[in-house]
RNA sequence: GGGCGAAUAGCUCAGCUGGGAGAGCAUCGGCCUUACAAGCCGAGGGUCACAGGUUCGAUCCCUGUUUCGCCCACCA
């Protein structure tokens, strides 16, 4: 790259290609040094705050994080430039099970288990791991350019947040909203912990449905029950049938002799039973099935646990004790078959719950757990959303949100692992009382005894993250941060944690702060591969953000994510697009290089010329008007979270208006002898470039900062420059119309050239036939520019005239473009094209005429639409006439 | 079983409250026109999944169908 630079050392200060790696490192360090990411706590300004969805401390940056944090950074940078007191709070989540797993694996490689170390040592070990390796993702966020206030980085287990967690737990307990209960939970036999309902994933599997004969205790008959899990029959404490099921009315007084155990169990009548399913009789295992648990409660059935925490059959399983649950299933099936009690086995596809961490089949089981009564909390969250105190984007999520909140169950918050917030509850060995306090008690407040035992369980990780928006701002202290930044402005996250996290933040925020945690929620899409598949290591379709950054640069990668971030549900990431946007960054870079070449010696004060564009040449007024429109579009898109439109508007403006037309157009001015022309061009060039760099800085911070620093004059950082605002003085419809005409004419002539295979460097003679006097004046005025842009020796502009036989011809608006051709033209090909064109126009005309002749249309359609149709008709007629004319002309040449 | 979403150019996607569809990449043709060949100038390419309905008019609204995807749910 340096080699190309030295090709022309005098002319260019910037290297020919954008070298992102060095630039990105340099500017990020500079931003950190100057503390530009720090919130100023200036209470006079309006606050804009975002709390980061804390990534797992074990995490490495994946493409979902990349998207999530790019969008947040865009908003924070935008608001910072707008002059808001902007704060982006970063941090990480202790991620209970995930982190514990990592360290346990480490121990396993040393042939140790956490039990060998004991709880205290194990936790020390996890902390050590966290200190050493836990910062990975934070550094990766920095490479993404994230402008977080790093001095405020938090961790869900740091002292302040731990204090908040205890405070919340104790208050909820005192308010009766936390209780400890015997309950059926989803148990992961591998992780040895309870899982929340939403931590269980249901996958359909091909299983079997076993139909088992349960004989009556008196030997007078039998009832057949169906189950997918025969091993649970050892824990059956009833058979249930529907109360209205006539087939089974006689069972009221009959007991069932449970096979293989000889226990006698009752028959109960319960509405839950589906009469149509199987035989309409249901075996009831209250200790190992959620439904059966409920039935058990209603009929006061005993709960017989037949498995232990590892999924191994226990003493209650009698001869089966010691068998793994699946081995036990096989044995039971064999024994039932031997006893001729198995009526049949059917193939059966059904959903099985699996642990979201390790995919082990979850075993529903009863145990003592801690719960939050969520109903009252959920109701407040629903009310807040209904009242519009929180706005959800995109709005398709409202219904889903309400639906979930209506059906929410109590939240099991205890986890049987070691890494996490240990539940602040102690049992007194003396009096047996439960003590729940913020600070560790020395003695029992009830009996004064000193033997206190703290709960072994820790809290669900989501419990602490639910407090994140206020705990990170210093709660329960009454801090300036809280009064300044709470409620935060917007939460940006992926929709898959709407319930895990977002809803719970609403509940906790409303309960403890009496105010919503954020005004807006923006739920972005899930990033998939280009075929719509989930990215996963096993399928090998993962796009690694860090590799993308190395390869294409952070800005190109960020721009791609932004361009993809429409308000949908999934984003299909295509690496080719990243490459495309890398070229865009390079294009921008080179436009700056061009500008630099002409502006090197310029006084930046010349931009004052652009403040009032009235006296400027048309192209300048046009680009300022387009700049103004782009500013307006970009701001609107940012304000409404339409990120893809931000990218789109900038891309189109920079490449296709600023570069393709404006820069080409002003080349002549910049080379002109006329000092006024040169100054105007320089002034507007610099003005537009400044505007566009600022406009794009939130999306592509590095390259904009680099270019900005190279522009003439002494400059501060672009990241603290004011964001562009629209100027009504820049809006200029007339200039836009004029330029549209000129650009149309130029493109038209170029098309003729290309189609006639005129060599690009060859000069042509062109004639423009323009009956409209106003347009003719414009064409005459800009003839030199047109000539340059179409490479014409002569450009004749006339009111009317005949088209010579051998000529390329086209119609733009009502201007006829004529290029006489010396060489051969492809008469047959041309005629073919004209014929095609003619039928197309005739069809269109038919439709338009039909429309205008339709009384209904004329009566009902708005005047503007009718006028548009009329214009269209006139235009089609004119084109049609010209097409027929051309056909006749060319036919003569055949 | 409920709920939600998607179906638009070869590919990946836009298309705001209904007025004959756009971009990038890919394809084809031509250019080293000194900011950029990581580029420039052009071109081709679409029954907007299917069938109805509402409307003067439907890619857009309604109903149904097909295909795909997601979420929730207690049918053993």
CSV table of C-alpha atoms in Angstrom, one decimal, chain A residues 65-313:
chain,number,residue,atom,x,y,z
A,65,UNK,CA,-23.4,-9.3,20.0
A,66,UNK,CA,-21.8,-7.4,17.1
A,67,UNK,CA,-25.2,-6.4,15.8
A,68,UNK,CA,-26.6,-5.6,19.2
A,69,UNK,CA,-23.7,-3.4,20.2
A,70,UNK,CA,-23.4,-1.7,16.8
A,71,UNK,CA,-26.9,-0.5,17.1
A,72,UNK,CA,-26.4,0.7,20.6
A,73,UNK,CA,-23.2,2.5,19.7
A,74,UNK,CA,-25.0,4.2,16.8
A,75,UNK,CA,-27.6,5.6,19.0
A,76,UNK,CA,-25.2,6.7,21.7
A,77,UNK,CA,-22.9,8.4,19.3
A,78,UNK,CA,-25.8,10.0,17.6
A,79,UNK,CA,-27.2,11.4,20.8
A,80,UNK,CA,-23.8,12.4,22.1
A,81,UNK,CA,-23.3,14.5,18.9
A,82,UNK,CA,-26.7,16.0,19.3
A,83,UNK,CA,-25.5,17.4,22.6
A,84,UNK,CA,-27.3,15.1,24.9
A,85,UNK,CA,-25.8,13.9,28.1
A,86,UNK,CA,-25.1,10.4,26.8
A,87,UNK,CA,-24.3,7.4,28.9
A,88,UNK,CA,-23.8,3.8,27.8
A,89,UNK,CA,-23.2,1.6,30.8
A,90,UNK,CA,-21.2,-1.5,30.0
A,91,UNK,CA,-20.7,-4.7,32.0
A,92,UNK,CA,-20.9,-8.4,32.1
A,93,UNK,CA,-23.1,-11.1,33.6
A,94,UNK,CA,-21.8,-13.8,35.9
A,95,UNK,CA,-23.8,-16.4,34.0
A,96,UNK,CA,-24.2,-18.9,36.8
A,97,UNK,CA,-24.4,-22.3,35.1
A,98,UNK,CA,-22.3,-21.4,32.1
A,99,UNK,CA,-19.4,-20.0,34.1
A,100,UNK,CA,-19.5,-22.9,36.6
A,101,UNK,CA,-19.4,-25.3,33.7
A,102,UNK,CA,-16.3,-23.6,32.3
A,103,UNK,CA,-14.4,-23.9,35.5
A,104,UNK,CA,-15.7,-27.4,36.2
A,105,UNK,CA,-14.3,-28.5,32.8
A,106,UNK,CA,-11.0,-26.9,33.7
A,107,UNK,CA,-11.0,-28.9,37.0
A,108,UNK,CA,-12.0,-32.1,35.2
A,109,UNK,CA,-8.9,-31.7,33.0
A,110,UNK,CA,-7.0,-31.8,36.3
A,111,UNK,CA,-8.9,-34.9,37.3
A,112,UNK,CA,-10.8,-32.9,40.0
A,113,UNK,CA,-14.4,-32.0,40.7
A,114,UNK,CA,-15.8,-29.0,42.4
A,115,UNK,CA,-16.6,-31.3,45.4
A,116,UNK,CA,-12.9,-32.0,45.8
A,117,UNK,CA,-12.3,-28.4,46.3
A,118,UNK,CA,-15.3,-27.5,48.4
A,119,UNK,CA,-17.5,-24.6,47.9
A,120,UNK,CA,-15.3,-21.8,49.1
A,121,UNK,CA,-12.2,-22.8,47.2
A,122,UNK,CA,-14.3,-23.5,44.1
A,123,UNK,CA,-15.7,-20.0,44.2
A,124,UNK,CA,-12.2,-18.6,44.6
A,125,UNK,CA,-11.2,-20.5,41.6
A,126,UNK,CA,-14.1,-19.1,39.6
A,127,UNK,CA,-13.2,-15.6,40.6
A,128,UNK,CA,-9.6,-16.2,39.6
A,129,UNK,CA,-10.8,-17.5,36.2
A,130,UNK,CA,-13.0,-14.4,35.8
A,131,UNK,CA,-10.1,-12.0,36.6
A,132,UNK,CA,-7.8,-13.8,34.1
A,133,UNK,CA,-10.1,-14.6,31.2
A,134,UNK,CA,-13.4,-12.8,31.9
A,135,UNK,CA,-12.5,-9.7,30.1
A,136,UNK,CA,-12.3,-11.2,26.6
A,137,UNK,CA,-15.6,-9.9,25.4
A,138,UNK,CA,-15.0,-6.5,26.8
A,139,UNK,CA,-11.9,-6.1,24.7
A,140,UNK,CA,-13.8,-7.4,21.7
A,141,UNK,CA,-16.5,-4.8,22.2
A,142,UNK,CA,-13.8,-2.2,22.1
A,143,UNK,CA,-12.6,-3.5,18.7
A,144,UNK,CA,-16.2,-3.0,17.5
A,145,UNK,CA,-15.7,0.7,18.4
A,146,UNK,CA,-18.2,0.6,21.3
A,147,UNK,CA,-18.2,4.0,23.0
A,148,UNK,CA,-19.2,2.7,26.4
A,149,UNK,CA,-18.3,4.6,29.5
A,150,UNK,CA,-15.7,2.1,30.6
A,151,UNK,CA,-15.1,3.8,33.9
A,152,UNK,CA,-18.6,2.6,34.9
A,153,UNK,CA,-18.2,-1.0,33.9
A,154,UNK,CA,-20.1,-3.3,36.2
A,155,UNK,CA,-20.3,-7.0,36.9
A,156,UNK,CA,-23.5,-8.7,38.2
A,157,UNK,CA,-21.5,-10.1,41.2
A,158,UNK,CA,-19.5,-7.0,42.1
A,159,UNK,CA,-20.1,-5.6,45.6
A,160,UNK,CA,-22.6,-3.0,44.6
A,161,UNK,CA,-24.7,-5.2,42.5
A,162,UNK,CA,-24.6,-8.0,45.1
A,163,UNK,CA,-25.9,-5.5,47.7
A,164,UNK,CA,-28.7,-4.6,45.4
A,165,UNK,CA,-29.6,-8.3,44.9
A,166,UNK,CA,-29.8,-8.9,48.6
A,167,UNK,CA,-31.8,-5.8,49.2
A,168,UNK,CA,-34.3,-6.8,46.5
A,169,UNK,CA,-34.5,-10.4,47.8
A,170,UNK,CA,-35.1,-9.3,51.4
A,171,UNK,CA,-37.7,-6.7,50.5
A,172,UNK,CA,-39.6,-9.1,48.3
A,173,UNK,CA,-39.5,-11.7,51.0
A,174,UNK,CA,-40.8,-9.3,53.6
A,175,UNK,CA,-43.6,-8.3,51.2
A,176,UNK,CA,-44.5,-11.9,50.9
A,177,UNK,CA,-43.6,-11.9,47.2
A,178,UNK,CA,-40.8,-14.5,47.7
A,179,UNK,CA,-41.6,-17.8,49.2
A,180,UNK,CA,-40.1,-21.2,49.7
A,181,UNK,CA,-42.2,-24.1,48.6
A,182,UNK,CA,-42.3,-27.7,47.7
A,183,UNK,CA,-42.9,-27.7,44.1
A,184,UNK,CA,-42.5,-29.6,40.9
A,185,UNK,CA,-39.6,-28.2,39.0
A,186,UNK,CA,-37.7,-29.0,35.8
A,187,UNK,CA,-34.6,-30.8,37.1
A,188,UNK,CA,-31.5,-31.2,35.1
A,189,UNK,CA,-29.9,-34.4,36.3
A,190,UNK,CA,-26.6,-33.4,34.8
A,191,UNK,CA,-26.3,-29.8,36.0
A,192,UNK,CA,-28.0,-30.9,39.3
A,193,UNK,CA,-30.1,-27.9,39.3
A,194,UNK,CA,-33.7,-26.7,38.9
A,195,UNK,CA,-34.4,-24.9,35.7
A,196,UNK,CA,-36.9,-22.2,35.0
A,197,UNK,CA,-39.7,-23.1,32.6
A,198,UNK,CA,-38.1,-21.0,29.9
A,199,UNK,CA,-34.7,-22.6,30.4
A,200,UNK,CA,-36.2,-25.9,29.1
A,201,UNK,CA,-36.3,-26.4,25.4
A,202,UNK,CA,-38.8,-28.8,23.9
A,203,UNK,CA,-37.6,-30.8,21.0
A,204,UNK,CA,-39.8,-33.4,19.3
A,205,UNK,CA,-38.2,-36.9,19.4
A,206,UNK,CA,-39.3,-40.2,18.1
A,207,UNK,CA,-40.2,-42.1,21.2
A,208,UNK,CA,-42.5,-44.9,22.2
A,209,UNK,CA,-45.9,-44.9,23.8
A,210,UNK,CA,-46.3,-47.9,26.1
A,211,UNK,CA,-49.7,-49.3,26.9
A,212,UNK,CA,-49.6,-51.0,30.2
A,213,UNK,CA,-52.3,-53.2,31.9
A,214,UNK,CA,-53.1,-52.2,35.4
A,215,UNK,CA,-55.1,-55.0,37.1
A,216,UNK,CA,-57.9,-54.3,39.5
A,217,UNK,CA,-57.0,-55.1,43.1
A,218,UNK,CA,-59.8,-57.5,43.3
A,219,UNK,CA,-58.7,-59.3,40.2
A,220,UNK,CA,-62.0,-58.6,38.4
A,221,UNK,CA,-60.5,-56.8,35.5
A,222,UNK,CA,-57.9,-54.4,34.3
A,223,UNK,CA,-57.5,-50.9,32.9
A,224,UNK,CA,-54.9,-50.0,30.3
A,225,UNK,CA,-52.9,-46.8,30.7
A,226,UNK,CA,-50.5,-45.3,28.3
A,227,UNK,CA,-47.2,-43.6,29.1
A,228,UNK,CA,-44.0,-42.5,27.4
A,229,UNK,CA,-42.0,-43.0,30.6
A,230,UNK,CA,-42.8,-46.4,32.0
A,231,UNK,CA,-40.1,-46.1,34.7
A,232,UNK,CA,-42.2,-43.4,36.4
A,233,UNK,CA,-44.9,-46.0,37.2
A,234,UNK,CA,-42.9,-47.0,40.2
A,235,UNK,CA,-44.0,-43.6,41.6
A,236,UNK,CA,-47.6,-43.9,40.6
A,237,UNK,CA,-50.0,-43.1,43.4
A,238,UNK,CA,-53.3,-43.2,41.5
A,239,UNK,CA,-55.0,-43.8,38.2
A,240,UNK,CA,-57.1,-40.9,36.9
A,241,UNK,CA,-60.1,-41.0,34.6
A,242,UNK,CA,-62.5,-38.3,33.5
A,243,UNK,CA,-65.5,-37.9,35.9
A,244,UNK,CA,-68.0,-38.1,33.0
A,245,UNK,CA,-66.4,-41.1,31.4
A,246,UNK,CA,-69.0,-43.8,31.4
A,247,UNK,CA,-66.5,-46.6,30.8
A,248,UNK,CA,-65.0,-46.1,34.2
A,249,UNK,CA,-67.8,-45.2,36.6
A,250,UNK,CA,-67.6,-48.6,38.2
A,251,UNK,CA,-64.0,-48.0,39.2
A,252,UNK,CA,-65.0,-45.6,42.0
A,253,UNK,CA,-64.8,-48.3,44.6
A,254,UNK,CA,-62.2,-50.4,43.1
A,255,UNK,CA,-58.4,-50.1,43.8
A,256,UNK,CA,-55.7,-50.8,41.3
A,257,UNK,CA,-52.9,-53.2,41.9
A,258,UNK,CA,-49.8,-51.4,40.6
A,259,UNK,CA,-47.8,-53.9,38.6
A,260,UNK,CA,-44.3,-54.9,39.6
A,261,UNK,CA,-44.7,-53.3,43.1
A,262,UNK,CA,-48.0,-54.8,44.3
A,263,UNK,CA,-49.0,-51.5,45.9
A,264,UNK,CA,-52.7,-50.7,45.8
A,265,UNK,CA,-53.5,-47.3,44.4
A,266,UNK,CA,-56.9,-45.5,44.1
A,267,UNK,CA,-58.7,-44.4,41.0
A,268,UNK,CA,-59.5,-40.6,41.0
A,269,UNK,CA,-61.8,-38.6,38.8
A,270,UNK,CA,-60.3,-35.5,37.3
A,271,UNK,CA,-61.4,-33.2,34.6
A,272,UNK,CA,-57.9,-32.8,33.3
A,273,UNK,CA,-58.0,-36.3,31.8
A,274,UNK,CA,-58.6,-36.3,28.0
A,275,UNK,CA,-61.1,-39.1,27.3
A,276,UNK,CA,-60.0,-39.4,23.7
A,277,UNK,CA,-56.4,-40.0,24.5
A,278,UNK,CA,-55.4,-43.7,24.6
A,279,UNK,CA,-57.8,-45.5,26.8
A,280,UNK,CA,-58.9,-42.4,28.7
A,281,UNK,CA,-57.1,-43.6,31.8
A,282,UNK,CA,-54.1,-41.8,33.1
A,283,UNK,CA,-51.4,-43.1,35.5
A,284,UNK,CA,-50.7,-40.4,38.0
A,285,UNK,CA,-47.1,-39.8,39.2
A,286,UNK,CA,-47.3,-36.6,41.3
A,287,UNK,CA,-43.6,-36.5,42.1
A,288,UNK,CA,-42.4,-36.8,38.5
A,289,UNK,CA,-44.9,-35.1,36.2
A,290,UNK,CA,-46.2,-31.6,36.2
A,291,UNK,CA,-49.8,-32.4,35.4
A,292,UNK,CA,-49.8,-35.3,37.8
A,293,UNK,CA,-48.5,-33.0,40.4
A,294,UNK,CA,-51.5,-30.8,40.0
A,295,UNK,CA,-53.9,-33.8,40.0
A,296,UNK,CA,-52.1,-35.0,43.1
A,297,UNK,CA,-52.8,-31.7,44.8
A,298,UNK,CA,-56.4,-31.8,44.0
A,299,UNK,CA,-56.9,-35.3,45.3
A,300,UNK,CA,-54.5,-35.1,48.1
A,301,UNK,CA,-52.3,-37.9,46.7
A,302,UNK,CA,-49.0,-38.8,48.2
A,303,UNK,CA,-45.9,-37.8,46.2
A,304,UNK,CA,-43.5,-40.7,45.8
A,305,UNK,CA,-40.1,-39.7,44.5
A,306,UNK,CA,-38.4,-42.7,42.8
A,307,UNK,CA,-35.3,-41.0,41.5
A,308,UNK,CA,-32.5,-39.0,43.0
A,309,UNK,CA,-30.8,-35.9,41.8
A,310,UNK,CA,-28.7,-37.7,39.2
A,311,UNK,CA,-31.7,-39.4,37.6
A,312,UNK,CA,-30.9,-42.7,39.2
A,313,UNK,CA,-33.7,-44.8,40.8
